[in-house]
C-alpha cells in the first residue's frame, strides 16, 4: 500500500498520564497511517487501555498532543471522539440488553439531531451494515437474545456506523471461533483497504503477525518502539513486551508434589451455568492451571465448587472425605479459598482499610467470647501479612481503594492466606497488575503451594499459566476438554484444546 | 501515617480539611454557640434536659436505623413500630409485672423486626418495600389494639416507669442515659465486635462478603430484628414519659431517624457510618427544633430549615470524599 511519507492519520506524541500518584503513561508516542492495521501490544497493565481511553475521550491526558489528520484534537468525552471519527470497541461489551440491535447501533445518535427517529430506516441501515460484515444477525432482535459472538459483532457494527477514521479494537477475538475470526479479519482488511486506520489490541501474537502492518509495544507505561511486522517475529515481540526473558518472570518450581490428591471434583454439573461433567483433582503443593477461552466456564467452575453458584450434581472430596459446599460459608469452613477475577466488585472491600479487609475471613482466630476482637492480635496478624506479601502501604489503616491494582490483589490474596486454606482457587491472579507485582504474586503462589496447599489458577494469560502451573486443564464449552502435562505446554496446544480440537500429532 | 492534630491544622488548607472531616461535630458546636448567643434560655438546665428528653426516643431508633443503613438497607417501619409497641407496652404493663412487660415488649419488637429481616434477607425483597409494608401493618395494628384511643398506665409499674422517664440522675435525664448507653454499646460493637465488622463489610460490598464466606443473610436478618428491638426500647421510653401508649406516636419518626443518620455522614449505600456521628446527627436535628422553638419560629418554617441543614450537611460530606 502506498502512502505519502510522514503522512500520519493519527499522531499521539509525548502522552503522559497519572492517576493520583500512579504514573500510567510516560511520554508515549503512537503514530498510525491511513489504511494501516497497527497492533498495540503490551502486558496487562502496560497502559494500552489508558492510551486508547485518552484517544477516545474517556480519560484526559496530563501532557502531550494528539493530532488527527494533522490537526490537534482534545476530545472531552467519548461523544466528541466519535464525532471526530474515532470509534472504539472495548473488551467489555457495552450494549443495552433491552434494546434492539439497530437501536444499539445507532444509540449514540438518539440524543442528537432530530426529535423523531425513523425506526424503519434505522433498522434497514443497521441490517445493511451487519450484512456487509458477513454475519447473520436480525437487526430488529433484542440484544439480550444474542450470543456473545453476535454481541461482539454488534459492537463492531456500532463502531462502524459513524464515519470512522480510526477504529480501535480491544481483544476482539477472545470469544470468536476460527471461522468468525477469519470473517473479522477479512472485514478488517476490507476496512483497511478503504483507508481506515485500525488500532488492534491483542495478546494473540500469532494473530498480530498475520494481520498487522506495524506494531507499537508498551511496557510499564513507556513505549519501547514501533516497527514493521515484517522486520520482527514472536520472540522479538515478547522480548520487547516483558523486557526480559520469560524465565526470569516465573519462579522456579522446585517443590515435592504430593501423590494423593488433596481435593477431587467428580462429575460436577451446574444448575444455572454451562458447566457440566467437570472432573479433576489437585494434589498437595501442586499448582494446577485452568485455561480456556472467555465464556468456556472456568470462572463458573470455581464459583460452583466454592458454593457461589448452584450445583445440579457431582461430588467434592477433600482429603479423602466427601464434602458439601452449598454456599461460600460451607466452602470457607472447609478451608477452601476463592480469589475472584473481579477484584473490585467481588474481591476486596474498597472503602475499608487493609486491616478490615484482611480480617474478614479470619475472625475466628482473633476474636474471643461474644465475638469481641483482640485488636492487638489483629494488628499483629495483619502487619505480618502486609510484610510477608510486601503490600506497599504506609499503614494497615489505608483504605484499599487508594492502593494500586497489584497491591489490591495482594490484599485479596491475604484474605485467604490469613486462614490456613487447604485449596485456593485464584481467578486471573494478575489481571491489571504491573510486572513487578506480578512477579511477587507468582512467588507468593509458589510459596503457598510449598506449604502443601493445592493451588488452582485460572488464567487467560498464556505465558502466565504456562509459567506457573505444573499441569494445565483446558476448558471448552463448559467442561474440561483436555489436560496438558508440563512437557506439552505451548500456546498452540492450549489454543487447540480451547477451541475443541485435538492436539497436532508430532512424529 | 496518622498526622497529629497540629500537623493537620498547619498543612496547606489544613484547617478547612479538618473542618470538613469532622463536619458533623463542627456543625453541632456551631449550633450550640449560635443557640447560646441568641437565647438566654438555651443554656438553662431545664431547657437542656428537655432537649435531651425530646431526642432520646428518636435517637434510639436512629441507632437501629444506622445498623440497617450500614448494611445498605433502610427501615421505614420504625416510626409505626414505636406506636404499636408503645400501645403494646401500655397494655402489658396493666396486665403483668413490670420486668416481664419490658422484656415482652422488646421481644415483640425483635419479632416484628425479624419479619422485615426475613423478607429482606431470605426472600430478597427490596428493604424499602418490605419495611414500607411493615410500616402500614404496624400502624394499623396499633390502632386496632388501642381501639382508636390511647391506653393509659394504671398500675404501680406504670407509676415507676413514669417517674423513671421524667427524672434525672446526676443532672442527666434517665432516658438520655439509656440512649447514651445504647450509643456507646453500638460504638464498641462496630469497632471491636465481629458483628459490627461484618455488617460494615456487607454494606461496603455484599458480593465480596458472600465470597469471603460470610453469612450475609443471617446478618442482614439480624440488623432488622435489632432495629425492631430498639424501636421497642424507644416505645417504652416515650410511653413512660407520657404515661400512656398511643397509636399516633412516632409519626414520621423513621424520616427523622434517616435524616439523623445521613447528617451523621453515613452512606445510604451502606458500609459507612458511626454511632457517634449518628448521635451528633440526632443532637443537631434536636437543637434546630429547640432553638427555633425558643425563637418562637412556627413549625412550618422549622421544617424548611431542617431540610436545608440536611442538604448542607450532605454537600459538606461530598466535599470530604473528594
PDB file of N, CA and C in Angstrom, chain A residues 115-176:
ATOM      1  N   UNK A 115     -35.879  15.253  16.460  1.00  0.00           N
ATOM      2  CA  UNK A 115     -36.757  14.858  17.538  1.00  0.00           C
ATOM      3  C   UNK A 115     -37.340  13.476  17.283  1.00  0.00           C
ATOM      4  N   UNK A 116     -37.731  13.240  16.047  1.00  0.00           N
ATOM      5  CA  UNK A 116     -38.339  11.964  15.697  1.00  0.00           C
ATOM      6  C   UNK A 116     -37.294  11.038  15.088  1.00  0.00           C
ATOM      7  N   UNK A 117     -37.393   9.771  15.415  1.00  0.00           N
ATOM      8  CA  UNK A 117     -36.482   8.804  14.829  1.00  0.00           C
ATOM      9  C   UNK A 117     -37.244   8.013  13.780  1.00  0.00           C
ATOM     10  N   UNK A 118     -36.589   7.789  12.658  1.00  0.00           N
ATOM     11  CA  UNK A 118     -37.203   6.957  11.631  1.00  0.00           C
ATOM     12  C   UNK A 118     -36.724   5.516  11.846  1.00  0.00           C
ATOM     13  N   UNK A 119     -37.508   4.769  12.649  1.00  0.00           N
ATOM     14  CA  UNK A 119     -37.038   3.436  13.059  1.00  0.00           C
ATOM     15  C   UNK A 119     -36.914   2.475  11.885  1.00  0.00           C
ATOM     16  N   UNK A 120     -37.811   2.599  10.930  1.00  0.00           N
ATOM     17  CA  UNK A 120     -37.723   1.697   9.786  1.00  0.00           C
ATOM     18  C   UNK A 120     -36.395   1.870   9.075  1.00  0.00           C
ATOM     19  N   UNK A 121     -36.045   3.143   8.879  1.00  0.00           N
ATOM     20  CA  UNK A 121     -34.809   3.417   8.163  1.00  0.00           C
ATOM     21  C   UNK A 121     -33.609   2.946   8.989  1.00  0.00           C
ATOM     22  N   UNK A 122     -33.664   3.222  10.280  1.00  0.00           N
ATOM     23  CA  UNK A 122     -32.540   2.843  11.140  1.00  0.00           C
ATOM     24  C   UNK A 122     -32.352   1.333  11.133  1.00  0.00           C
ATOM     25  N   UNK A 123     -33.468   0.600  11.232  1.00  0.00           N
ATOM     26  CA  UNK A 123     -33.373  -0.858  11.224  1.00  0.00           C
ATOM     27  C   UNK A 123     -32.815  -1.349   9.889  1.00  0.00           C
ATOM     28  N   UNK A 124     -33.251  -0.703   8.817  1.00  0.00           N
ATOM     29  CA  UNK A 124     -32.786  -1.112   7.487  1.00  0.00           C
ATOM     30  C   UNK A 124     -31.277  -0.841   7.358  1.00  0.00           C
ATOM     31  N   UNK A 125     -30.871   0.373   7.779  1.00  0.00           N
ATOM     32  CA  UNK A 125     -29.449   0.721   7.712  1.00  0.00           C
ATOM     33  C   UNK A 125     -28.614  -0.258   8.530  1.00  0.00           C
ATOM     34  N   UNK A 126     -29.103  -0.556   9.734  1.00  0.00           N
ATOM     35  CA  UNK A 126     -28.360  -1.449  10.623  1.00  0.00           C
ATOM     36  C   UNK A 126     -28.218  -2.820   9.992  1.00  0.00           C
ATOM     37  N   UNK A 127     -29.318  -3.290   9.382  1.00  0.00           N
ATOM     38  CA  UNK A 127     -29.291  -4.604   8.747  1.00  0.00           C
ATOM     39  C   UNK A 127     -28.257  -4.630   7.628  1.00  0.00           C
ATOM     40  N   UNK A 128     -28.233  -3.544   6.841  1.00  0.00           N
ATOM     41  CA  UNK A 128     -27.260  -3.487   5.743  1.00  0.00           C
ATOM     42  C   UNK A 128     -25.829  -3.515   6.271  1.00  0.00           C
ATOM     43  N   UNK A 129     -25.630  -2.770   7.345  1.00  0.00           N
ATOM     44  CA  UNK A 129     -24.300  -2.697   7.943  1.00  0.00           C
ATOM     45  C   UNK A 129     -23.843  -4.080   8.388  1.00  0.00           C
ATOM     46  N   UNK A 130     -24.731  -4.792   9.081  1.00  0.00           N
ATOM     47  CA  UNK A 130     -24.367  -6.114   9.588  1.00  0.00           C
ATOM     48  C   UNK A 130     -24.159  -7.091   8.427  1.00  0.00           C
ATOM     49  N   UNK A 131     -25.055  -7.019   7.447  1.00  0.00           N
ATOM     50  CA  UNK A 131     -24.901  -7.897   6.291  1.00  0.00           C
ATOM     51  C   UNK A 131     -23.561  -7.670   5.602  1.00  0.00           C
ATOM     52  N   UNK A 132     -23.173  -6.394   5.529  1.00  0.00           N
ATOM     53  CA  UNK A 132     -21.922  -6.079   4.839  1.00  0.00           C
ATOM     54  C   UNK A 132     -20.728  -6.670   5.579  1.00  0.00           C
ATOM     55  N   UNK A 133     -20.909  -6.961   6.893  1.00  0.00           N
ATOM     56  CA  UNK A 133     -19.816  -7.576   7.648  1.00  0.00           C
ATOM     57  C   UNK A 133     -19.799  -9.090   7.451  1.00  0.00           C
ATOM     58  N   UNK A 134     -20.841  -9.616   6.822  1.00  0.00           N
ATOM     59  CA  UNK A 134     -20.866 -11.045   6.534  1.00  0.00           C
ATOM     60  C   UNK A 134     -21.395 -11.912   7.670  1.00  0.00           C
ATOM     61  N   UNK A 135     -22.039 -11.306   8.653  1.00  0.00           N
ATOM     62  CA  UNK A 135     -22.614 -12.109   9.738  1.00  0.00           C
ATOM     63  C   UNK A 135     -24.133 -12.093   9.622  1.00  0.00           C
ATOM     64  N   UNK A 136     -24.787 -13.121  10.122  1.00  0.00           N
ATOM     65  CA  UNK A 136     -26.250 -13.139  10.075  1.00  0.00           C
ATOM     66  C   UNK A 136     -26.822 -12.838  11.453  1.00  0.00           C
ATOM     67  N   UNK A 137     -27.317 -11.619  11.583  1.00  0.00           N
ATOM     68  CA  UNK A 137     -27.984 -11.205  12.818  1.00  0.00           C
ATOM     69  C   UNK A 137     -29.181 -10.380  12.390  1.00  0.00           C
ATOM     70  N   UNK A 138     -30.312 -10.609  13.043  1.00  0.00           N
ATOM     71  CA  UNK A 138     -31.510  -9.837  12.746  1.00  0.00           C
ATOM     72  C   UNK A 138     -31.430  -8.490  13.469  1.00  0.00           C
ATOM     73  N   UNK A 139     -31.460  -7.414  12.703  1.00  0.00           N
ATOM     74  CA  UNK A 139     -31.260  -6.083  13.278  1.00  0.00           C
ATOM     75  C   UNK A 139     -32.390  -5.673  14.209  1.00  0.00           C
ATOM     76  N   UNK A 140     -33.556  -6.342  14.108  1.00  0.00           N
ATOM     77  CA  UNK A 140     -34.652  -5.948  14.989  1.00  0.00           C
ATOM     78  C   UNK A 140     -34.713  -6.818  16.249  1.00  0.00           C
ATOM     79  N   UNK A 141     -33.785  -7.786  16.370  1.00  0.00           N
ATOM     80  CA  UNK A 141     -33.777  -8.659  17.550  1.00  0.00           C
ATOM     81  C   UNK A 141     -33.290  -7.895  18.774  1.00  0.00           C
ATOM     82  N   UNK A 142     -33.792  -8.297  19.930  1.00  0.00           N
ATOM     83  CA  UNK A 142     -33.301  -7.727  21.178  1.00  0.00           C
ATOM     84  C   UNK A 142     -31.889  -8.249  21.461  1.00  0.00           C
ATOM     85  N   UNK A 143     -31.010  -7.367  21.918  1.00  0.00           N
ATOM     86  CA  UNK A 143     -29.625  -7.758  22.154  1.00  0.00           C
ATOM     87  C   UNK A 143     -29.531  -8.868  23.203  1.00  0.00           C
ATOM     88  N   UNK A 144     -30.461  -8.833  24.172  1.00  0.00           N
ATOM     89  CA  UNK A 144     -30.481  -9.857  25.224  1.00  0.00           C
ATOM     90  C   UNK A 144     -30.464 -11.269  24.650  1.00  0.00           C
ATOM     91  N   UNK A 145     -31.112 -11.445  23.494  1.00  0.00           N
ATOM     92  CA  UNK A 145     -31.255 -12.795  22.937  1.00  0.00           C
ATOM     93  C   UNK A 145     -30.090 -13.216  22.038  1.00  0.00           C
ATOM     94  N   UNK A 146     -29.079 -12.367  21.910  1.00  0.00           N
ATOM     95  CA  UNK A 146     -27.957 -12.708  21.036  1.00  0.00           C
ATOM     96  C   UNK A 146     -26.909 -13.523  21.782  1.00  0.00           C
ATOM     97  N   UNK A 147     -26.134 -14.280  21.007  1.00  0.00           N
ATOM     98  CA  UNK A 147     -24.998 -14.975  21.611  1.00  0.00           C
ATOM     99  C   UNK A 147     -23.885 -13.951  21.838  1.00  0.00           C
ATOM    100  N   UNK A 148     -22.885 -14.345  22.612  1.00  0.00           N
ATOM    101  CA  UNK A 148     -21.805 -13.421  22.923  1.00  0.00           C
ATOM    102  C   UNK A 148     -21.047 -13.012  21.662  1.00  0.00           C
ATOM    103  N   UNK A 149     -20.925 -13.959  20.716  1.00  0.00           N
ATOM    104  CA  UNK A 149     -20.241 -13.645  19.466  1.00  0.00           C
ATOM    105  C   UNK A 149     -21.023 -12.591  18.690  1.00  0.00           C
ATOM    106  N   UNK A 150     -22.346 -12.800  18.634  1.00  0.00           N
ATOM    107  CA  UNK A 150     -23.187 -11.842  17.908  1.00  0.00           C
ATOM    108  C   UNK A 150     -23.120 -10.462  18.550  1.00  0.00           C
ATOM    109  N   UNK A 151     -23.080 -10.452  19.867  1.00  0.00           N
ATOM    110  CA  UNK A 151     -22.984  -9.158  20.560  1.00  0.00           C
ATOM    111  C   UNK A 151     -21.706  -8.428  20.164  1.00  0.00           C
ATOM    112  N   UNK A 152     -20.623  -9.211  20.099  1.00  0.00           N
ATOM    113  CA  UNK A 152     -19.349  -8.605  19.711  1.00  0.00           C
ATOM    114  C   UNK A 152     -19.444  -8.014  18.301  1.00  0.00           C
ATOM    115  N   UNK A 153     -20.147  -8.722  17.424  1.00  0.00           N
ATOM    116  CA  UNK A 153     -20.313  -8.223  16.055  1.00  0.00           C
ATOM    117  C   UNK A 153     -21.110  -6.913  16.077  1.00  0.00           C
ATOM    118  N   UNK A 154     -22.143  -6.880  16.915  1.00  0.00           N
ATOM    119  CA  UNK A 154     -22.946  -5.661  17.018  1.00  0.00           C
ATOM    120  C   UNK A 154     -22.070  -4.500  17.494  1.00  0.00           C
ATOM    121  N   UNK A 155     -21.196  -4.790  18.443  1.00  0.00           N
ATOM    122  CA  UNK A 155     -20.273  -3.750  18.914  1.00  0.00           C
ATOM    123  C   UNK A 155     -19.440  -3.197  17.757  1.00  0.00           C
ATOM    124  N   UNK A 156     -18.964  -4.105  16.942  1.00  0.00           N
ATOM    125  CA  UNK A 156     -18.119  -3.675  15.818  1.00  0.00           C
ATOM    126  C   UNK A 156     -18.951  -2.873  14.816  1.00  0.00           C
ATOM    127  N   UNK A 157     -20.171  -3.345  14.545  1.00  0.00           N
ATOM    128  CA  UNK A 157     -21.061  -2.617  13.633  1.00  0.00           C
ATOM    129  C   UNK A 157     -21.330  -1.219  14.173  1.00  0.00           C
ATOM    130  N   UNK A 158     -21.514  -1.141  15.486  1.00  0.00           N
ATOM    131  CA  UNK A 158     -21.781   0.141  16.119  1.00  0.00           C
ATOM    132  C   UNK A 158     -20.618   1.106  15.873  1.00  0.00           C
ATOM    133  N   UNK A 159     -19.401   0.569  15.994  1.00  0.00           N
ATOM    134  CA  UNK A 159     -18.228   1.408  15.796  1.00  0.00           C
ATOM    135  C   UNK A 159     -18.140   1.908  14.358  1.00  0.00           C
ATOM    136  N   UNK A 160     -18.684   1.118  13.441  1.00  0.00           N
ATOM    137  CA  UNK A 160     -18.568   1.486  12.031  1.00  0.00           C
ATOM    138  C   UNK A 160     -19.735   2.337  11.547  1.00  0.00           C
ATOM    139  N   UNK A 161     -20.740   2.539  12.418  1.00  0.00           N
ATOM    140  CA  UNK A 161     -21.926   3.273  11.987  1.00  0.00           C
ATOM    141  C   UNK A 161     -21.626   4.752  11.796  1.00  0.00           C
ATOM    142  N   UNK A 162     -20.559   5.211  12.414  1.00  0.00           N
ATOM    143  CA  UNK A 162     -20.134   6.590  12.208  1.00  0.00           C
ATOM    144  C   UNK A 162     -19.214   6.643  10.989  1.00  0.00           C
ATOM    145  N   UNK A 163     -18.899   7.835  10.571  1.00  0.00           N
ATOM    146  CA  UNK A 163     -17.888   7.996   9.541  1.00  0.00           C
ATOM    147  C   UNK A 163     -16.535   7.797  10.218  1.00  0.00           C
ATOM    148  N   UNK A 164     -16.149   6.535  10.369  1.00  0.00           N
ATOM    149  CA  UNK A 164     -14.989   6.210  11.183  1.00  0.00           C
ATOM    150  C   UNK A 164     -13.686   6.437  10.437  1.00  0.00           C
ATOM    151  N   UNK A 165     -12.776   7.138  11.086  1.00  0.00           N
ATOM    152  CA  UNK A 165     -11.449   7.325  10.508  1.00  0.00           C
ATOM    153  C   UNK A 165     -10.431   6.449  11.216  1.00  0.00           C
ATOM    154  N   UNK A 166     -10.613   6.326  12.531  1.00  0.00           N
ATOM    155  CA  UNK A 166      -9.719   5.476  13.317  1.00  0.00           C
ATOM    156  C   UNK A 166     -10.588   4.476  14.081  1.00  0.00           C
ATOM    157  N   UNK A 167     -10.350   3.206  13.837  1.00  0.00           N
ATOM    158  CA  UNK A 167     -11.113   2.167  14.516  1.00  0.00           C
ATOM    159  C   UNK A 167     -10.181   1.431  15.485  1.00  0.00           C
ATOM    160  N   UNK A 168     -10.602   1.376  16.748  1.00  0.00           N
ATOM    161  CA  UNK A 168      -9.785   0.686  17.741  1.00  0.00           C
ATOM    162  C   UNK A 168     -10.516  -0.574  18.187  1.00  0.00           C
ATOM    163  N   UNK A 169      -9.835  -1.699  18.136  1.00  0.00           N
ATOM    164  CA  UNK A 169     -10.419  -2.963  18.578  1.00  0.00           C
ATOM    165  C   UNK A 169      -9.574  -3.513  19.722  1.00  0.00           C
ATOM    166  N   UNK A 170     -10.224  -3.721  20.868  1.00  0.00           N
ATOM    167  CA  UNK A 170      -9.502  -4.217  22.041  1.00  0.00           C
ATOM    168  C   UNK A 170      -9.842  -5.691  22.233  1.00  0.00           C
ATOM    169  N   UNK A 171      -8.917  -6.554  21.953  1.00  0.00           N
ATOM    170  CA  UNK A 171      -9.111  -8.007  22.099  1.00  0.00           C
ATOM    171  C   UNK A 171     -10.437  -8.468  21.507  1.00  0.00           C
ATOM    172  N   UNK A 172     -10.660  -8.224  20.221  1.00  0.00           N
ATOM    173  CA  UNK A 172     -11.994  -8.531  19.679  1.00  0.00           C
ATOM    174  C   UNK A 172     -12.244 -10.020  19.488  1.00  0.00           C
ATOM    175  N   UNK A 173     -11.213 -10.833  19.448  1.00  0.00           N
ATOM    176  CA  UNK A 173     -11.431 -12.227  19.042  1.00  0.00           C
ATOM    177  C   UNK A 173     -11.495 -13.213  20.199  1.00  0.00           C
ATOM    178  N   UNK A 174     -11.453 -12.736  21.435  1.00  0.00           N
ATOM    179  CA  UNK A 174     -11.434 -13.694  22.551  1.00  0.00           C
ATOM    180  C   UNK A 174     -12.617 -14.648  22.514  1.00  0.00           C
ATOM    181  N   UNK A 175     -13.773 -14.154  22.057  1.00  0.00           N
ATOM    182  CA  UNK A 175     -14.948 -15.032  22.078  1.00  0.00           C
ATOM    183  C   UNK A 175     -15.192 -15.716  20.730  1.00  0.00           C
ATOM    184  N   UNK A 176     -14.367 -15.412  19.731  1.00  0.00           N
ATOM    185  CA  UNK A 176     -14.628 -15.927  18.388  1.00  0.00           C
ATOM    186  C   UNK A 176     -13.995 -17.288  18.160  1.00  0.00           C
TER     187      UNK A 176
END
